PDB file of C-alpha atoms in Angstrom:
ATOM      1  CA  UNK K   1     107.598 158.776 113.934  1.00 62.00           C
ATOM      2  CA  UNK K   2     106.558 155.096 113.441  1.00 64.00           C
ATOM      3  CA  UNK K   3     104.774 153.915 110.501  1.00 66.00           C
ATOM      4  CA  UNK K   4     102.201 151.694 110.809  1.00 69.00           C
ATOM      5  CA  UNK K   5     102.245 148.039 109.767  1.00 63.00           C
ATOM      6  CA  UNK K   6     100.227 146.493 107.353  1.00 62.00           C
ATOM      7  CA  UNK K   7     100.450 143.122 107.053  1.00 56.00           C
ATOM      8  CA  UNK K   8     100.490 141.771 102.971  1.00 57.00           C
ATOM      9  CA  UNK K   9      96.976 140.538 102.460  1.00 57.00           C
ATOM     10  CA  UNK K  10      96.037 136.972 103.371  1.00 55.00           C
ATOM     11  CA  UNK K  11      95.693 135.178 100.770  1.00 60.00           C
ATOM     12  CA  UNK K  12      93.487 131.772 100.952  1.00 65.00           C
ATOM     13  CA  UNK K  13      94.983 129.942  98.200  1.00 84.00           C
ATOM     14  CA  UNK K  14      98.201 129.933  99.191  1.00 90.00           C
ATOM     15  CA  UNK K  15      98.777 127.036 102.104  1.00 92.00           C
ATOM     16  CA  UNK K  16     101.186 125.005 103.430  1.00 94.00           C
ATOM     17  CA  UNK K  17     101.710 121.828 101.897  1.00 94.00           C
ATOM     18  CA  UNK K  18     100.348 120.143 105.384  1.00 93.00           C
ATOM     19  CA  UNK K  19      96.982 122.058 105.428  1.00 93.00           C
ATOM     20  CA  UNK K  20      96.183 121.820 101.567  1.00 93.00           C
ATOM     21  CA  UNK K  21      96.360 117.902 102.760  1.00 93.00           C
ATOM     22  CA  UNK K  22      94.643 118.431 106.338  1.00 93.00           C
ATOM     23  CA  UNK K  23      91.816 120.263 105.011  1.00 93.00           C
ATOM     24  CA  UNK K  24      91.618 117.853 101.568  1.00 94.00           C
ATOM     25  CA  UNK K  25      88.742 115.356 102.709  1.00 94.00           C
ATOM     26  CA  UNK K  26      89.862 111.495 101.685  1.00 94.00           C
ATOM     27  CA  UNK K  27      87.689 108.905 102.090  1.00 93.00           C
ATOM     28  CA  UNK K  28      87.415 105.305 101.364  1.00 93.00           C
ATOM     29  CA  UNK K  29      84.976 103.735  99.393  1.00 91.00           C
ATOM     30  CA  UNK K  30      83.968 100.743  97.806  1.00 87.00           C
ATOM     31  CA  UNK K  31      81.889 101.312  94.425  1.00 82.00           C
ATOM     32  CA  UNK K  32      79.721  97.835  94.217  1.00 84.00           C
ATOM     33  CA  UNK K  33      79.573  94.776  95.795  1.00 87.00           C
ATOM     34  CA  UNK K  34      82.417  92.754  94.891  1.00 86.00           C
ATOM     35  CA  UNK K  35      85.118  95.182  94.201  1.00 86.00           C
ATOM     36  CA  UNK K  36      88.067  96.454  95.802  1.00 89.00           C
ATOM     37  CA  UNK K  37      87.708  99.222  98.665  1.00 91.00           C
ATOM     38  CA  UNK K  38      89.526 102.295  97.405  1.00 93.00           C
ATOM     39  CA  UNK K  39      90.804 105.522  99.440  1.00 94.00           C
ATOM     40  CA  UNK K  40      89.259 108.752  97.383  1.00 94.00           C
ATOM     41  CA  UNK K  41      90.314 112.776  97.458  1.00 95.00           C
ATOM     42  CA  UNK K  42      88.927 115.411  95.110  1.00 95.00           C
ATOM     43  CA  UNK K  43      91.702 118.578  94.312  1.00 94.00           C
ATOM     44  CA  UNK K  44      89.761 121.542  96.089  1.00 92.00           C
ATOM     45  CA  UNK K  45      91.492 123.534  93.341  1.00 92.00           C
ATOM     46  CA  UNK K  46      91.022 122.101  89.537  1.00 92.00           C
ATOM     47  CA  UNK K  47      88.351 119.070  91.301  1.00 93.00           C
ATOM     48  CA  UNK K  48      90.695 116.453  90.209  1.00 94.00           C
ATOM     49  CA  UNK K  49      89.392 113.312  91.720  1.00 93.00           C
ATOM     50  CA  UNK K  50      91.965 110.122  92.462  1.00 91.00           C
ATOM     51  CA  UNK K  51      90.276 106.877  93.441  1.00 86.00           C
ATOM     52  CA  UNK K  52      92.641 104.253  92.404  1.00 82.00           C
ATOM     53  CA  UNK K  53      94.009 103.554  95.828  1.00 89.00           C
ATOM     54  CA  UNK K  54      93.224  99.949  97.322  1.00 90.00           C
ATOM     55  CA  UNK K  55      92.527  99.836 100.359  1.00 90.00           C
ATOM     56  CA  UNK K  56      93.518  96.130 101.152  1.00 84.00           C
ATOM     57  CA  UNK K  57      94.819  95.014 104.749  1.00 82.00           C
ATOM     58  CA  UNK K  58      95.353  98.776 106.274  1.00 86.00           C
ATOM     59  CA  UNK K  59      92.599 101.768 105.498  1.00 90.00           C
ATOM     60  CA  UNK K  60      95.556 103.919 107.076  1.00 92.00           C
ATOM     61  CA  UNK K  61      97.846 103.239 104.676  1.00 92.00           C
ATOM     62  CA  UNK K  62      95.769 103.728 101.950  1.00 92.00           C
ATOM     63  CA  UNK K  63      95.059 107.062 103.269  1.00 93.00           C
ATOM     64  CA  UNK K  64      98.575 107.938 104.036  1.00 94.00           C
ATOM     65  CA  UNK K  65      99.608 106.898 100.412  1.00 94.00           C
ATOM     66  CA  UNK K  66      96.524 108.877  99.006  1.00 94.00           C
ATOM     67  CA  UNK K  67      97.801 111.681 101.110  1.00 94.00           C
ATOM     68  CA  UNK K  68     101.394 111.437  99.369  1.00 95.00           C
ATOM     69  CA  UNK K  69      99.484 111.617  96.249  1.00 95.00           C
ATOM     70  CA  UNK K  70      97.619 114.504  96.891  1.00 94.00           C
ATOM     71  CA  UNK K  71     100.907 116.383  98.420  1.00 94.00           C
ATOM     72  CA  UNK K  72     102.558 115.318  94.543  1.00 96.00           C
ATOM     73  CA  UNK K  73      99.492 116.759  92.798  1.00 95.00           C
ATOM     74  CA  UNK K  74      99.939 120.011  94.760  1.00 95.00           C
ATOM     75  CA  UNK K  75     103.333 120.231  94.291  1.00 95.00           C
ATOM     76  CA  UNK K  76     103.302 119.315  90.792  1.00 96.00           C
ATOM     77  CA  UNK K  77     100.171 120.778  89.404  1.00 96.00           C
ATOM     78  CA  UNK K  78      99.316 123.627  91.488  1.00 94.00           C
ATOM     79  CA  UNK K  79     103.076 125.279  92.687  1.00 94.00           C
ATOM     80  CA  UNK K  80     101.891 128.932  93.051  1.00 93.00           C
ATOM     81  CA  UNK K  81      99.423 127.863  95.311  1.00 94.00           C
ATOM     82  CA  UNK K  82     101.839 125.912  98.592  1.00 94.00           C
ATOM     83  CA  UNK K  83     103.944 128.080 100.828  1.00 91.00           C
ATOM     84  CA  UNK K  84     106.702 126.853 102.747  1.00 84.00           C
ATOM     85  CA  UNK K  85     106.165 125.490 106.279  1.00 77.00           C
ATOM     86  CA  UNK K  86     107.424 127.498 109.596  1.00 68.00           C
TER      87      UNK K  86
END
């Protein structure tokens, strides 16, 4: 006779390194008049907050380097929490 499967339990904190950085809002800011324009992201984990990024000439660079950054903090800080991709 078959035995059922049941599936190990999802678990919402473990991700793929993509999605942690898909789902990880980054924005770009500029504090006051005057200064630099700075990409932002906030950890959804330990609320670690990066905004050191400058913008300059490209706002997609600065969000794909803020992106790298956020995929070191993950891998760095928060290990038990990434899966690896399919």
């Amino acid at each position: 006779m078959l035995q059922p499967y049941h599936a190990p339990p999802y678990n919402p904190m473990k991700k793929p390194l993509s999605q942690w950085c898909d789902e990880t809002k980054i924005t770009i800011e500029q504090r006051n008049p005057g200064q630099d324009r700075v990409a932002v992201w906030t950890c959804p984990l330990c609320q670690y907050a990066l905004s050191g990024i400058k913008v300059g000439t490209s706002e997609m660079g600065a969000i794909a380097l803020a992106r790298m950054t956020m995929e070191e903090h993950m891998t760095s800080k928060h290990p038990q929490h990434v899966v690896t991709e399919n």
